[in-house]
Short mmCIF file of C-alpha atoms in Angstrom, two decimals:
data_model
loop_
_atom_site.label_atom_id
_atom_site.label_comp_id
_atom_site.label_asym_id
_atom_site.label_seq_id
_atom_site.Cartn_x
_atom_site.Cartn_y
_atom_site.Cartn_z
CA MET A 1 -13.52 -9.89 6.44
CA SER A 2 -11.82 -6.82 5.06
CA CYS A 3 -13.10 -4.99 1.98
CA ARG A 4 -10.84 -3.14 -0.48
CA ILE A 5 -11.88 0.46 -0.99
CA ALA A 6 -10.72 3.00 -3.60
CA LEU A 7 -11.01 6.73 -2.86
CA GLY A 8 -10.70 9.75 -5.09
CA LEU A 9 -9.08 12.55 -3.15
CA SER A 10 -8.46 16.26 -3.85
CA TYR A 11 -6.20 18.52 -1.85
CA SER A 12 -4.27 21.78 -1.83
CA GLY A 13 -0.64 20.95 -1.27
CA GLN A 14 0.36 24.44 0.00
CA HIS A 15 0.55 23.55 3.73
CA TYR A 16 1.80 19.95 3.44
CA SER A 17 5.20 18.28 3.05
CA GLY A 18 3.95 16.28 0.06
CA TRP A 19 1.92 13.09 -0.08
CA GLN A 20 4.15 10.43 1.54
CA SER A 21 3.95 9.86 5.28
CA GLN A 22 6.69 11.49 7.38
CA SER A 23 7.56 11.50 11.05
CA SER A 24 6.28 15.08 11.28
CA GLY A 25 2.80 13.91 10.40
CA ASN A 26 2.41 16.93 8.13
CA THR A 27 1.64 15.11 4.91
CA VAL A 28 -1.57 14.36 2.99
CA GLN A 29 -1.18 10.62 3.57
CA ASP A 30 -0.83 11.14 7.36
CA GLN A 31 -3.95 13.28 7.44
CA LEU A 32 -5.98 10.79 5.37
CA GLU A 33 -4.94 7.72 7.33
CA ALA A 34 -5.69 9.44 10.63
CA ALA A 35 -9.15 10.39 9.37
CA LEU A 36 -9.83 6.89 8.06
CA ALA A 37 -8.82 5.36 11.40
CA ARG A 38 -11.05 7.75 13.34
CA PHE A 39 -14.05 7.09 11.12
CA SER A 40 -13.70 3.28 10.90
CA ALA A 41 -12.39 2.31 14.31
CA ASP A 42 -12.26 5.38 16.57
CA GLY A 43 -8.58 5.85 15.79
CA LYS A 44 -7.60 2.48 17.37
CA ALA A 45 -6.54 0.62 14.23
CA ARG A 46 -4.07 2.08 11.68
CA ILE A 47 -5.25 2.01 8.08
CA SER A 48 -2.50 1.99 5.46
CA THR A 49 -3.17 3.58 2.07
CA ILE A 50 -1.43 3.18 -1.28
CA CYS A 51 -1.65 6.01 -3.81
CA ALA A 52 -1.57 6.20 -7.57
CA GLY A 53 1.19 8.73 -7.65
CA ARG A 54 3.17 10.60 -4.92
CA THR A 55 3.18 14.38 -5.00
CA ASP A 56 5.89 16.71 -3.63
CA ALA A 57 5.52 19.50 -1.09
CA GLY A 58 3.37 22.30 -2.52
CA VAL A 59 1.96 20.15 -5.32
CA HIS A 60 -1.87 19.87 -5.46
CA GLY A 61 -4.08 16.87 -6.23
CA LEU A 62 -7.41 17.06 -8.11
CA MET A 63 -8.01 13.33 -8.16
CA GLN A 64 -5.41 11.38 -6.27
CA VAL A 65 -6.59 7.75 -6.08
CA VAL A 66 -5.76 5.54 -3.17
CA HIS A 67 -6.82 2.09 -2.02
CA PHE A 68 -6.87 0.42 1.38
CA ASP A 69 -8.26 -2.71 3.00
CA ALA A 70 -11.01 -1.54 5.32
CA PRO A 71 -11.45 -3.31 8.65
CA VAL A 72 -15.22 -2.57 8.54
CA ARG A 73 -17.85 -2.44 5.87
CA ARG A 74 -19.54 0.84 5.09
CA PRO A 75 -21.59 2.15 2.14
CA ASP A 76 -19.56 4.07 -0.41
CA SER A 77 -21.29 7.35 0.49
CA ALA A 78 -20.42 6.78 4.15
CA TRP A 79 -16.71 6.51 3.37
CA VAL A 80 -16.95 9.95 1.68
CA ARG A 81 -18.93 11.80 4.32
CA GLY A 82 -17.44 10.01 7.35
CA THR A 83 -13.79 10.45 6.32
CA ASN A 84 -14.32 14.10 5.37
CA ARG A 85 -15.65 14.81 8.78
CA PHE A 86 -12.15 14.22 10.22
CA LEU A 87 -10.10 15.81 7.41
CA PRO A 88 -8.82 19.40 7.36
CA PRO A 89 -10.69 21.77 4.95
CA ASP A 90 -7.98 21.67 2.30
CA ILE A 91 -8.25 17.85 1.87
CA ALA A 92 -11.49 16.15 0.73
CA VAL A 93 -12.61 12.72 -0.42
CA GLN A 94 -14.55 13.18 -3.64
CA TRP A 95 -15.79 9.62 -4.16
CA ALA A 96 -15.44 6.09 -2.83
CA ARG A 97 -15.93 2.68 -4.48
CA ALA A 98 -15.64 -0.86 -3.24
CA VAL A 99 -13.23 -2.62 -5.64
CA PRO A 100 -12.02 -6.20 -6.13
CA GLN A 101 -8.98 -7.38 -4.16
CA GLY A 102 -7.00 -7.36 -7.45
CA PHE A 103 -7.23 -3.60 -7.73
CA HIS A 104 -4.07 -1.67 -6.89
CA ALA A 105 -4.12 2.21 -7.03
CA ARG A 106 -0.55 2.33 -8.45
CA ALA A 107 -0.06 -0.91 -10.39
CA SER A 108 -3.49 -0.90 -12.02
CA ALA A 109 -2.93 2.59 -13.53
CA THR A 110 -2.07 2.66 -17.18
CA ALA A 111 -1.07 6.35 -17.19
CA ARG A 112 -0.92 9.43 -15.03
CA ARG A 113 -1.94 13.02 -15.86
CA TYR A 114 -0.74 16.37 -14.57
CA ALA A 115 -1.45 20.00 -15.36
CA TYR A 116 0.71 23.04 -14.68
CA VAL A 117 -1.07 26.43 -14.43
CA LEU A 118 1.13 29.46 -14.96
CA ILE A 119 0.30 33.12 -14.77
CA GLN A 120 2.20 35.57 -17.02
CA SER A 121 1.99 38.96 -15.44
CA PRO A 122 4.27 41.93 -14.69
CA VAL A 123 3.26 41.71 -11.04
CA ARG A 124 3.18 38.70 -8.72
CA PRO A 125 -0.12 36.84 -8.13
CA SER A 126 -2.20 37.53 -5.01
CA VAL A 127 -5.36 35.45 -4.67
CA GLU A 128 -3.68 32.67 -6.73
CA THR A 129 -0.62 32.59 -4.52
CA GLY A 130 0.51 29.00 -4.11
CA ARG A 131 -1.91 27.80 -6.76
CA VAL A 132 -0.16 29.05 -9.93
CA GLY A 133 3.36 29.41 -11.15
CA TRP A 134 4.46 32.90 -12.15
CA VAL A 135 6.60 34.48 -14.82
CA PHE A 136 6.81 38.23 -15.47
CA ARG A 137 8.27 38.09 -19.00
CA PRO A 138 6.04 37.36 -22.01
CA LEU A 139 6.09 33.78 -23.35
CA ASP A 140 6.14 32.65 -26.95
CA GLY A 141 3.50 29.84 -27.17
CA ASP A 142 4.65 28.66 -30.65
CA ALA A 143 8.25 28.29 -29.55
CA MET A 144 7.15 26.29 -26.42
CA SER A 145 4.93 24.03 -28.50
CA GLN A 146 7.73 23.39 -30.95
CA ALA A 147 10.07 22.48 -28.09
CA ALA A 148 7.42 20.27 -26.40
CA ARG A 149 7.00 18.17 -29.56
CA MET A 150 10.61 17.03 -29.21
CA LEU A 151 9.76 15.36 -25.91
CA GLU A 152 6.88 13.26 -27.24
CA GLY A 153 7.21 9.52 -27.29
CA GLU A 154 9.51 7.09 -25.48
CA HIS A 155 12.79 8.60 -24.29
CA ASP A 156 15.39 8.41 -21.55
CA PHE A 157 14.44 11.46 -19.41
CA SER A 158 17.52 11.41 -17.25
CA SER A 159 18.11 15.12 -17.98
CA PHE A 160 14.77 15.92 -16.26
CA ARG A 161 15.27 13.55 -13.31
CA ALA A 162 15.90 14.67 -9.73
CA ALA A 163 18.99 13.25 -7.99
CA ALA A 164 16.75 11.66 -5.33
CA CYS A 165 14.54 9.87 -7.91
CA GLN A 166 13.98 6.23 -6.96
CA ALA A 167 12.53 5.06 -10.35
CA LEU A 168 14.08 1.89 -11.65
CA SER A 169 14.34 3.28 -15.17
CA PRO A 170 14.49 6.80 -16.61
CA VAL A 171 12.76 5.63 -19.78
CA LYS A 172 9.17 6.92 -19.96
CA THR A 173 6.63 7.45 -22.75
CA LEU A 174 5.30 11.02 -22.81
CA GLN A 175 2.11 11.81 -24.76
CA PRO A 176 1.85 15.15 -26.67
CA ILE A 177 2.00 18.05 -24.22
CA ARG A 178 -1.04 20.31 -24.58
CA ILE A 179 -0.25 24.03 -24.17
CA THR A 180 -3.11 26.57 -24.20
CA ARG A 181 -3.32 30.25 -23.33
CA ARG A 182 -6.30 31.91 -21.68
CA GLY A 183 -6.62 35.66 -21.97
CA ASP A 184 -6.37 38.50 -24.48
CA ALA A 185 -3.55 37.82 -26.91
CA ALA A 186 -2.70 41.52 -26.83
CA ALA A 187 -2.70 41.74 -23.04
CA GLU A 188 0.50 41.46 -21.01
CA SER A 189 -1.24 39.26 -18.43
CA CYS A 190 -2.68 35.85 -19.12
CA TYR A 191 -2.80 32.22 -17.91
CA TRP A 192 -0.94 29.36 -19.54
CA HIS A 193 -2.17 25.74 -19.07
CA PHE A 194 0.24 22.81 -19.69
CA GLU A 195 -1.14 19.26 -19.66
CA PHE A 196 1.06 16.18 -19.36
CA GLU A 197 0.32 12.47 -19.65
CA SER A 198 2.71 9.56 -19.41
CA ASN A 199 2.85 5.94 -18.38
CA ALA A 200 4.82 7.21 -15.36
CA PHE A 201 6.88 10.22 -14.31
CA LEU A 202 10.25 10.66 -12.74
CA HIS A 203 10.78 12.71 -9.56
CA HIS A 204 10.61 16.44 -10.51
CA MET A 205 10.29 15.48 -14.17
CA ILE A 206 7.42 17.89 -14.99
CA ARG A 207 8.90 20.79 -12.97
CA ASN A 208 12.20 20.31 -14.79
CA ILE A 209 10.49 20.19 -18.18
CA MET A 210 8.58 23.35 -17.20
CA GLY A 211 11.86 25.13 -16.43
CA CYS A 212 13.12 24.26 -19.90
CA LEU A 213 9.88 25.20 -21.70
CA ILE A 214 9.83 28.58 -19.96
CA ALA A 215 13.47 29.19 -20.94
CA VAL A 216 12.44 28.60 -24.55
CA GLY A 217 9.27 30.61 -24.24
CA GLN A 218 11.16 33.63 -22.88
CA GLY A 219 13.78 33.41 -25.71
CA SER A 220 16.69 32.38 -23.51
CA GLN A 221 17.05 29.18 -25.59
CA PRO A 222 15.85 28.12 -29.06
CA PRO A 223 13.31 25.32 -29.33
CA GLU A 224 15.92 22.93 -30.64
CA TRP A 225 17.84 23.20 -27.33
CA ILE A 226 15.24 20.86 -25.70
CA ALA A 227 16.40 18.00 -27.99
CA GLU A 228 20.01 18.68 -26.95
CA VAL A 229 19.07 18.55 -23.25
CA LEU A 230 17.14 15.32 -23.82
CA GLN A 231 19.97 13.60 -25.68
CA ALA A 232 22.58 14.66 -23.09
CA ARG A 233 20.91 12.53 -20.37
CA SER A 234 22.41 14.86 -17.81
CA ARG A 235 20.51 16.96 -15.28
CA LYS A 236 23.26 19.60 -15.55
CA MET A 237 22.16 20.45 -19.11
CA ALA A 238 18.59 21.42 -18.16
CA ALA A 239 17.10 24.55 -16.69
CA PRO A 240 16.55 24.91 -12.91
CA THR A 241 13.57 23.06 -11.38
CA PHE A 242 10.52 25.27 -11.60
CA SER A 243 8.16 26.10 -8.72
CA PRO A 244 5.66 23.43 -7.47
CA ASP A 245 2.96 26.03 -6.92
CA GLY A 246 1.08 25.57 -10.20
CA LEU A 247 1.43 21.80 -10.45
CA TYR A 248 -1.69 19.65 -10.18
CA PHE A 249 -1.96 15.85 -10.21
CA LEU A 250 -5.02 15.35 -12.34
CA GLY A 251 -5.11 11.64 -11.54
CA PRO A 252 -4.34 8.20 -12.90
CA VAL A 253 -5.94 6.49 -15.91
CA TYR A 254 -7.55 3.09 -15.33
CA ALA A 255 -9.26 0.58 -17.55
CA GLN A 256 -12.99 1.20 -17.67
CA SER A 257 -13.66 -2.24 -16.29
CA TRP A 258 -12.68 -1.00 -12.79
CA GLY A 259 -15.73 1.33 -12.91
CA LEU A 260 -13.92 4.31 -11.35
CA PRO A 261 -14.62 7.97 -12.11
CA ALA A 262 -12.32 9.59 -14.73
CA ARG A 263 -12.63 13.14 -13.41
CA THR A 264 -14.23 15.30 -10.72
CA ALA A 265 -15.79 18.78 -10.68
CA ALA A 266 -12.42 20.14 -9.34
CA TYR A 267 -11.10 19.94 -12.90
CA ASP A 268 -13.44 22.64 -14.14
CA TRP A 269 -12.10 25.59 -12.18
CA LEU A 270 -8.53 25.46 -13.58
CA PRO A 271 -7.75 28.13 -16.14
#
Protein backbone atom coordinates (compact mmCIF):
# COMPACT_ATOMS: atom_id res chain seq x y z
CA MET A 1 0.00 0.00 0.00
CA SER A 2 1.40 3.40 -0.96
CA CYS A 3 2.08 6.12 1.60
CA ARG A 4 1.82 9.84 0.86
CA ILE A 5 4.99 11.75 1.70
CA ALA A 6 5.61 15.49 1.87
CA LEU A 7 9.12 16.84 1.37
CA GLY A 8 10.61 20.27 2.05
CA LEU A 9 13.21 21.01 -0.63
CA SER A 10 15.81 23.75 -1.07
CA TYR A 11 17.71 24.47 -4.27
CA SER A 12 19.77 26.97 -6.19
CA GLY A 13 18.04 27.63 -9.49
CA GLN A 14 21.10 28.97 -11.32
CA HIS A 15 21.82 25.87 -13.39
CA TYR A 16 18.27 24.62 -13.96
CA SER A 17 15.48 25.39 -16.42
CA GLY A 18 13.03 26.00 -13.60
CA TRP A 19 11.00 23.56 -11.53
CA GLN A 20 8.69 21.85 -14.01
CA SER A 21 9.82 18.71 -15.82
CA GLN A 22 11.04 19.15 -19.41
CA SER A 23 12.32 16.84 -22.11
CA SER A 24 15.87 18.08 -21.48
CA GLY A 25 15.75 16.67 -17.95
CA ASN A 26 17.46 19.82 -16.69
CA THR A 27 14.87 20.85 -14.13
CA VAL A 28 14.61 20.55 -10.37
CA GLN A 29 11.59 18.26 -10.67
CA ASP A 30 13.45 15.93 -13.03
CA GLN A 31 16.40 15.72 -10.65
CA LEU A 32 14.19 15.08 -7.63
CA GLU A 33 12.04 12.40 -9.27
CA ALA A 34 15.12 10.58 -10.56
CA ALA A 35 16.64 10.61 -7.06
CA LEU A 36 13.41 9.39 -5.45
CA ALA A 37 13.16 6.54 -7.96
CA ARG A 38 16.76 5.45 -7.35
CA PHE A 39 16.33 5.52 -3.59
CA SER A 40 12.96 3.79 -3.40
CA ALA A 41 13.08 1.32 -6.27
CA ASP A 42 16.54 1.35 -7.86
CA GLY A 43 15.26 3.65 -10.59
CA LYS A 44 12.78 1.09 -11.94
CA ALA A 45 9.57 2.87 -10.95
CA ARG A 46 8.80 6.49 -11.80
CA ILE A 47 7.67 8.63 -8.89
CA SER A 48 5.61 11.69 -9.80
CA THR A 49 5.75 14.75 -7.55
CA ILE A 50 3.40 17.71 -7.18
CA CYS A 51 4.84 20.99 -5.92
CA ALA A 52 3.38 23.89 -3.98
CA GLY A 53 4.51 26.49 -6.53
CA ARG A 54 6.46 26.31 -9.78
CA THR A 55 9.61 28.38 -10.10
CA ASP A 56 11.18 29.73 -13.30
CA ALA A 57 14.70 29.23 -14.60
CA GLY A 58 17.20 30.94 -12.30
CA VAL A 59 14.76 31.22 -9.38
CA HIS A 60 15.79 29.62 -6.09
CA GLY A 61 13.78 27.67 -3.53
CA LEU A 62 14.32 27.77 0.22
CA MET A 63 11.38 25.55 1.09
CA GLN A 64 9.61 24.17 -1.93
CA VAL A 65 7.09 21.60 -0.69
CA VAL A 66 6.15 18.56 -2.76
CA HIS A 67 4.08 15.47 -2.18
CA PHE A 68 4.16 12.05 -3.79
CA ASP A 69 2.73 8.60 -3.21
CA ALA A 70 5.63 6.38 -2.25
CA PRO A 71 5.68 2.77 -3.49
CA VAL A 72 7.56 1.72 -0.35
CA ARG A 73 7.52 2.69 3.30
CA ARG A 74 10.56 4.33 4.84
CA PRO A 75 11.16 6.35 8.01
CA ASP A 76 10.98 10.11 7.50
CA SER A 77 14.70 10.50 8.15
CA ALA A 78 15.47 7.86 5.52
CA TRP A 79 13.61 9.83 2.84
CA VAL A 80 15.84 12.81 3.64
CA ARG A 81 19.20 11.04 3.73
CA GLY A 82 18.43 8.49 1.03
CA THR A 83 17.08 10.99 -1.51
CA ASN A 84 19.90 13.46 -0.89
CA ARG A 85 22.39 10.74 -1.70
CA PHE A 86 21.25 10.83 -5.33
CA LEU A 87 20.69 14.59 -5.69
CA PRO A 88 23.23 17.10 -7.08
CA PRO A 89 24.87 19.34 -4.46
CA ASP A 90 22.70 22.38 -5.25
CA ILE A 91 19.43 20.55 -4.45
CA ALA A 92 18.70 19.10 -0.99
CA VAL A 93 15.73 17.64 0.86
CA GLN A 94 15.46 19.47 4.19
CA TRP A 95 12.70 17.42 5.83
CA ALA A 96 10.17 14.65 5.14
CA ARG A 97 6.82 13.85 6.73
CA ALA A 98 4.26 11.12 6.18
CA VAL A 99 0.96 12.93 5.57
CA PRO A 100 -2.69 11.89 5.15
CA GLN A 101 -3.92 11.06 1.65
CA GLY A 102 -5.98 14.25 1.74
CA PHE A 103 -2.88 16.43 1.78
CA HIS A 104 -2.02 18.16 -1.51
CA ALA A 105 1.12 20.31 -1.75
CA ARG A 106 -0.58 22.88 -4.01
CA ALA A 107 -4.27 22.72 -3.10
CA SER A 108 -3.74 22.57 0.68
CA ALA A 109 -1.63 25.74 0.71
CA THR A 110 -3.42 28.87 1.91
CA ALA A 111 -0.69 31.27 0.76
CA ARG A 112 2.76 31.42 -0.81
CA ARG A 113 5.77 33.51 0.15
CA TYR A 114 8.68 34.88 -1.86
CA ALA A 115 11.66 37.10 -1.16
CA TYR A 116 13.70 39.16 -3.59
CA VAL A 117 17.26 40.07 -2.57
CA LEU A 118 18.80 43.01 -4.38
CA ILE A 119 22.26 44.51 -4.14
CA GLN A 120 22.67 48.25 -4.73
CA SER A 121 26.27 48.82 -5.75
CA PRO A 122 28.22 50.84 -8.32
CA VAL A 123 29.94 47.60 -9.40
CA ARG A 124 28.40 44.25 -10.30
CA PRO A 125 28.26 41.43 -7.70
CA SER A 126 30.89 38.68 -7.66
CA VAL A 127 30.40 35.99 -4.99
CA GLU A 128 26.65 36.73 -5.06
CA THR A 129 26.38 36.31 -8.82
CA GLY A 130 23.15 34.49 -9.66
CA ARG A 131 21.91 34.86 -6.07
CA VAL A 132 21.02 38.55 -5.98
CA GLY A 133 19.55 41.07 -8.34
CA TRP A 134 21.67 44.17 -9.02
CA VAL A 135 21.12 47.88 -9.49
CA PHE A 136 23.92 50.44 -9.69
CA ARG A 137 21.81 53.55 -9.03
CA PRO A 138 20.72 54.46 -5.46
CA LEU A 139 17.18 53.53 -4.46
CA ASP A 140 14.68 55.57 -2.44
CA GLY A 141 13.18 53.18 0.10
CA ASP A 142 10.38 55.54 1.14
CA ALA A 143 9.24 55.98 -2.45
CA MET A 144 9.25 52.20 -3.05
CA SER A 145 7.30 51.59 0.17
CA GLN A 146 4.73 54.19 -0.83
CA ALA A 147 4.32 52.54 -4.23
CA ALA A 148 4.13 49.05 -2.71
CA ARG A 149 1.20 50.04 -0.49
CA MET A 150 -0.89 50.65 -3.60
CA LEU A 151 -0.61 46.97 -4.50
CA GLU A 152 -1.91 45.63 -1.18
CA GLY A 153 -5.19 43.77 -1.09
CA GLU A 154 -7.28 42.08 -3.77
CA HIS A 155 -6.67 43.37 -7.29
CA ASP A 156 -6.63 42.35 -10.91
CA PHE A 157 -2.86 42.02 -11.52
CA SER A 158 -3.07 41.68 -15.31
CA SER A 159 -0.47 44.44 -15.72
CA PHE A 160 2.05 42.24 -13.92
CA ARG A 161 1.17 39.00 -15.70
CA ALA A 162 3.35 37.23 -18.27
CA ALA A 163 1.82 36.45 -21.65
CA ALA A 164 2.37 32.72 -21.05
CA CYS A 165 0.58 32.74 -17.68
CA GLN A 166 -1.90 29.86 -17.35
CA ALA A 167 -3.73 31.10 -14.24
CA LEU A 168 -7.50 31.00 -14.58
CA SER A 169 -7.90 34.44 -12.99
CA PRO A 170 -5.60 37.48 -12.68
CA VAL A 171 -7.27 38.48 -9.41
CA LYS A 172 -5.00 37.82 -6.41
CA THR A 173 -4.79 39.07 -2.84
CA LEU A 174 -1.38 40.52 -1.99
CA GLN A 175 -0.37 41.08 1.62
CA PRO A 176 1.69 44.18 2.55
CA ILE A 177 5.10 44.02 0.87
CA ARG A 178 7.93 44.24 3.40
CA ILE A 179 10.92 46.28 2.19
CA THR A 180 14.05 46.48 4.33
CA ARG A 181 17.57 47.76 3.76
CA ARG A 182 20.71 46.22 5.23
CA GLY A 183 23.85 48.33 5.29
CA ASP A 184 25.10 51.78 6.21
CA ALA A 185 22.52 54.38 5.18
CA ALA A 186 25.33 56.69 4.08
CA ALA A 187 27.11 54.02 2.02
CA GLU A 188 26.57 53.69 -1.72
CA SER A 189 26.43 49.89 -1.46
CA CYS A 190 23.78 47.93 0.46
CA TYR A 191 21.31 45.05 0.25
CA TRP A 192 17.57 45.44 -0.20
CA HIS A 193 15.15 42.69 0.90
CA PHE A 194 11.60 42.56 -0.50
CA GLU A 195 9.15 40.02 0.94
CA PHE A 196 5.88 39.05 -0.76
CA GLU A 197 2.94 36.93 0.37
CA SER A 198 -0.26 36.17 -1.54
CA ASN A 199 -2.90 33.49 -1.86
CA ALA A 200 -1.29 32.80 -5.26
CA PHE A 201 0.95 34.50 -7.81
CA LEU A 202 0.77 34.95 -11.56
CA HIS A 203 3.61 33.96 -13.88
CA HIS A 204 6.39 36.59 -13.55
CA MET A 205 4.17 38.64 -11.21
CA ILE A 206 6.89 39.35 -8.63
CA ARG A 207 9.60 40.06 -11.20
CA ASN A 208 7.27 42.48 -12.97
CA ILE A 209 6.39 44.20 -9.69
CA MET A 210 10.11 44.42 -8.89
CA GLY A 211 10.76 46.14 -12.22
CA CYS A 212 8.15 48.76 -11.34
CA LEU A 213 9.33 49.27 -7.76
CA ILE A 214 12.88 49.79 -8.96
CA ALA A 215 11.71 52.32 -11.54
CA VAL A 216 10.07 54.23 -8.68
CA GLY A 217 13.06 53.78 -6.37
CA GLN A 218 15.42 55.21 -8.98
CA GLY A 219 13.17 58.19 -9.61
CA SER A 220 12.16 57.25 -13.15
CA GLN A 221 8.50 57.19 -12.08
CA PRO A 222 6.59 58.68 -9.11
CA PRO A 223 5.04 56.29 -6.56
CA GLU A 224 1.54 57.08 -7.88
CA TRP A 225 2.48 55.56 -11.24
CA ILE A 226 2.12 52.07 -9.72
CA ALA A 227 -1.61 52.69 -9.21
CA GLU A 228 -1.93 53.74 -12.86
CA VAL A 229 -0.17 50.58 -14.00
CA LEU A 230 -2.40 48.42 -11.81
CA GLN A 231 -5.61 50.06 -13.02
CA ALA A 232 -4.59 49.80 -16.69
CA ARG A 233 -4.65 45.98 -16.55
CA SER A 234 -2.17 45.97 -19.40
CA ARG A 235 1.32 44.46 -19.36
CA LYS A 236 2.42 47.19 -21.79
CA MET A 237 2.07 49.80 -19.03
CA ALA A 238 4.53 48.18 -16.60
CA ALA A 239 8.31 48.18 -16.46
CA PRO A 240 10.37 45.36 -18.02
CA THR A 241 10.52 42.03 -16.20
CA PHE A 242 13.38 42.12 -13.69
CA SER A 243 16.12 39.49 -13.33
CA PRO A 244 15.27 36.12 -11.71
CA ASP A 245 18.64 36.00 -9.93
CA GLY A 246 17.54 37.35 -6.55
CA LEU A 247 14.12 35.68 -6.37
CA TYR A 248 13.58 33.02 -3.70
CA PHE A 249 10.49 30.89 -3.12
CA LEU A 250 10.25 30.93 0.66
CA GLY A 251 7.54 28.31 0.60
CA PRO A 252 3.82 27.77 1.04
CA VAL A 253 1.70 28.41 4.12
CA TYR A 254 -0.33 25.49 5.48
CA ALA A 255 -2.75 25.03 8.36
CA GLN A 256 -0.91 23.96 11.51
CA SER A 257 -3.03 20.80 11.61
CA TRP A 258 -0.88 19.30 8.83
CA GLY A 259 2.12 19.37 11.18
CA LEU A 260 4.62 20.60 8.57
CA PRO A 261 7.63 22.87 9.27
CA ALA A 262 7.07 26.56 8.56
CA ARG A 263 10.71 27.39 7.79
CA THR A 264 14.20 25.92 7.52
CA ALA A 265 17.67 27.15 8.47
CA ALA A 266 18.17 28.27 4.85
CA TYR A 267 16.04 31.35 5.62
CA ASP A 268 18.62 32.75 8.01
CA TRP A 269 21.46 33.44 5.57
CA LEU A 270 19.48 35.82 3.34
CA PRO A 271 20.37 39.51 3.81
